[in-house]
Amino acid sequence: MPDLGKLASEYSDKSVQIIGIPIDILTQNGTVDAGQLENAKKIVASTGVPYTQIQPVGELLKLSNQIQVVPTTIFVDENGNQVGNTFTGARSKEQWAAIIDGFLKEV
Protein backbone atom coordinates (compact mmCIF):
# COMPACT_ATOMS: atom_id res chain seq x y z
CA MET A 1 0.00 0.00 0.00
CA PRO A 2 2.78 2.52 0.69
CA ASP A 3 4.21 1.92 -2.81
CA LEU A 4 0.77 2.49 -4.33
CA GLY A 5 0.59 5.73 -2.35
CA LYS A 6 3.89 6.87 -3.87
CA LEU A 7 2.66 5.94 -7.33
CA ALA A 8 -0.57 7.86 -6.74
CA SER A 9 1.49 10.99 -6.09
CA GLU A 10 3.94 10.40 -8.92
CA TYR A 11 1.25 9.78 -11.55
CA SER A 12 -1.32 12.36 -10.45
CA ASP A 13 -0.15 14.78 -13.18
CA LYS A 14 -0.78 12.05 -15.79
CA SER A 15 -4.48 11.69 -14.90
CA VAL A 16 -3.86 8.40 -13.07
CA GLN A 17 -5.86 7.90 -9.89
CA ILE A 18 -5.47 4.99 -7.51
CA ILE A 19 -8.52 3.91 -5.53
CA GLY A 20 -8.62 1.16 -2.93
CA ILE A 21 -11.73 -0.97 -2.53
CA PRO A 22 -11.42 -3.23 0.53
CA ILE A 23 -13.70 -6.10 -0.49
CA ASP A 24 -12.59 -8.21 2.46
CA ILE A 25 -14.91 -6.11 4.65
CA LEU A 26 -17.91 -7.87 3.08
CA THR A 27 -19.70 -10.89 4.46
CA GLN A 28 -20.82 -13.70 2.14
CA ASN A 29 -24.23 -12.09 1.73
CA GLY A 30 -22.70 -8.75 0.67
CA THR A 31 -23.20 -6.77 3.86
CA VAL A 32 -20.40 -4.86 5.55
CA ASP A 33 -18.83 -6.55 8.57
CA ALA A 34 -18.32 -3.73 11.08
CA GLY A 35 -15.30 -5.42 12.66
CA GLN A 36 -13.60 -5.94 9.31
CA LEU A 37 -14.39 -2.35 8.31
CA GLU A 38 -12.74 -1.08 11.48
CA ASN A 39 -9.72 -3.30 10.79
CA ALA A 40 -9.46 -1.96 7.23
CA LYS A 41 -9.56 1.61 8.55
CA LYS A 42 -6.74 0.82 10.97
CA ILE A 43 -4.63 -0.67 8.19
CA VAL A 44 -5.15 2.39 5.99
CA ALA A 45 -4.29 4.70 8.89
CA SER A 46 -1.17 2.74 9.85
CA THR A 47 0.18 2.68 6.30
CA GLY A 48 -0.58 6.36 5.71
CA VAL A 49 -1.80 5.83 2.16
CA PRO A 50 -2.89 9.09 0.55
CA TYR A 51 -5.24 7.63 -2.03
CA THR A 52 -9.01 7.27 -1.78
CA GLN A 53 -10.56 4.18 -0.19
CA ILE A 54 -14.20 3.42 -0.95
CA GLN A 55 -16.59 0.81 0.38
CA PRO A 56 -17.86 -1.71 -2.15
CA VAL A 57 -21.53 -0.77 -2.42
CA GLY A 58 -23.99 -0.54 -5.31
CA GLU A 59 -22.44 -1.51 -8.64
CA LEU A 60 -19.15 -2.31 -6.92
CA LEU A 61 -20.83 -5.22 -5.15
CA LYS A 62 -21.21 -6.93 -8.53
CA LEU A 63 -17.50 -6.48 -9.16
CA SER A 64 -16.58 -7.82 -5.74
CA ASN A 65 -18.39 -11.08 -6.49
CA GLN A 66 -15.95 -11.71 -9.35
CA ILE A 67 -12.80 -11.27 -7.25
CA GLN A 68 -11.28 -14.47 -5.93
CA VAL A 69 -7.83 -13.22 -4.83
CA VAL A 70 -6.84 -10.28 -2.64
CA PRO A 71 -5.28 -8.08 -3.77
CA THR A 72 -6.76 -7.89 -7.24
CA THR A 73 -5.96 -4.86 -9.38
CA ILE A 74 -8.15 -3.69 -12.23
CA PHE A 75 -7.31 -0.72 -14.42
CA VAL A 76 -10.14 1.30 -15.94
CA ASP A 77 -10.25 4.26 -18.29
CA GLU A 78 -12.06 7.54 -17.69
CA ASN A 79 -15.34 5.91 -18.75
CA GLY A 80 -15.03 2.99 -16.35
CA ASN A 81 -14.08 0.46 -19.03
CA GLN A 82 -11.49 -2.10 -18.04
CA VAL A 83 -8.08 -1.61 -19.65
CA GLY A 84 -5.94 -4.71 -20.11
CA ASN A 85 -5.96 -7.77 -17.90
CA THR A 86 -6.81 -8.14 -14.24
CA PHE A 87 -3.77 -8.51 -11.99
CA THR A 88 -3.77 -10.67 -8.88
CA GLY A 89 -1.22 -10.48 -6.11
CA ALA A 90 1.13 -7.75 -5.03
CA ARG A 91 3.79 -6.09 -7.19
CA SER A 92 6.75 -3.84 -6.45
CA LYS A 93 6.52 -0.12 -7.10
CA GLU A 94 8.73 -0.56 -10.16
CA GLN A 95 6.57 -3.35 -11.55
CA TRP A 96 3.38 -1.29 -11.11
CA ALA A 97 5.08 1.71 -12.73
CA ALA A 98 5.99 -0.38 -15.78
CA ILE A 99 2.41 -1.68 -16.04
CA ILE A 100 0.93 1.81 -15.69
CA ASP A 101 3.36 3.24 -18.23
CA GLY A 102 2.36 0.52 -20.69
CA PHE A 103 -1.32 1.31 -20.26
CA LEU A 104 -0.72 5.05 -20.61
CA LYS A 105 0.80 4.38 -24.05
CA GLU A 106 -2.40 2.58 -25.06
CA VAL A 107 -4.99 5.14 -23.93
PDB file of C-alpha atoms in Angstrom, residues 3-4 7 10-11 14 16 18 73 75 83 87 91-106:
ATOM      1  CA  ASP A   3       4.209   1.923  -2.808  1.00  0.00           C
ATOM      2  CA  LEU A   4       0.774   2.493  -4.326  1.00  0.00           C
ATOM      3  CA  LEU A   7       2.656   5.944  -7.329  1.00  0.00           C
ATOM      4  CA  GLU A  10       3.939  10.402  -8.925  1.00  0.00           C
ATOM      5  CA  TYR A  11       1.252   9.783 -11.555  1.00  0.00           C
ATOM      6  CA  LYS A  14      -0.781  12.054 -15.787  1.00  0.00           C
ATOM      7  CA  VAL A  16      -3.865   8.402 -13.074  1.00  0.00           C
ATOM      8  CA  ILE A  18      -5.471   4.986  -7.510  1.00  0.00           C
ATOM      9  CA  THR A  73      -5.961  -4.864  -9.384  1.00  0.00           C
ATOM     10  CA  PHE A  75      -7.313  -0.720 -14.423  1.00  0.00           C
ATOM     11  CA  VAL A  83      -8.079  -1.613 -19.649  1.00  0.00           C
ATOM     12  CA  PHE A  87      -3.766  -8.512 -11.991  1.00  0.00           C
ATOM     13  CA  ARG A  91       3.790  -6.091  -7.192  1.00  0.00           C
ATOM     14  CA  SER A  92       6.747  -3.843  -6.455  1.00  0.00           C
ATOM     15  CA  LYS A  93       6.523  -0.120  -7.103  1.00  0.00           C
ATOM     16  CA  GLU A  94       8.732  -0.557 -10.159  1.00  0.00           C
ATOM     17  CA  GLN A  95       6.567  -3.354 -11.546  1.00  0.00           C
ATOM     18  CA  TRP A  96       3.379  -1.293 -11.110  1.00  0.00           C
ATOM     19  CA  ALA A  97       5.076   1.714 -12.726  1.00  0.00           C
ATOM     20  CA  ALA A  98       5.989  -0.384 -15.775  1.00  0.00           C
ATOM     21  CA  ILE A  99       2.412  -1.676 -16.040  1.00  0.00           C
ATOM     22  CA  ILE A 100       0.931   1.805 -15.686  1.00  0.00           C
ATOM     23  CA  ASP A 101       3.365   3.241 -18.229  1.00  0.00           C
ATOM     24  CA  GLY A 102       2.357   0.522 -20.691  1.00  0.00           C
ATOM     25  CA  PHE A 103      -1.324   1.314 -20.261  1.00  0.00           C
ATOM     26  CA  LEU A 104      -0.724   5.046 -20.614  1.00  0.00           C
ATOM     27  CA  LYS A 105       0.796   4.383 -24.048  1.00  0.00           C
ATOM     28  CA  GLU A 106      -2.405   2.577 -25.059  1.00  0.00           C
TER      29      GLU A 106
END
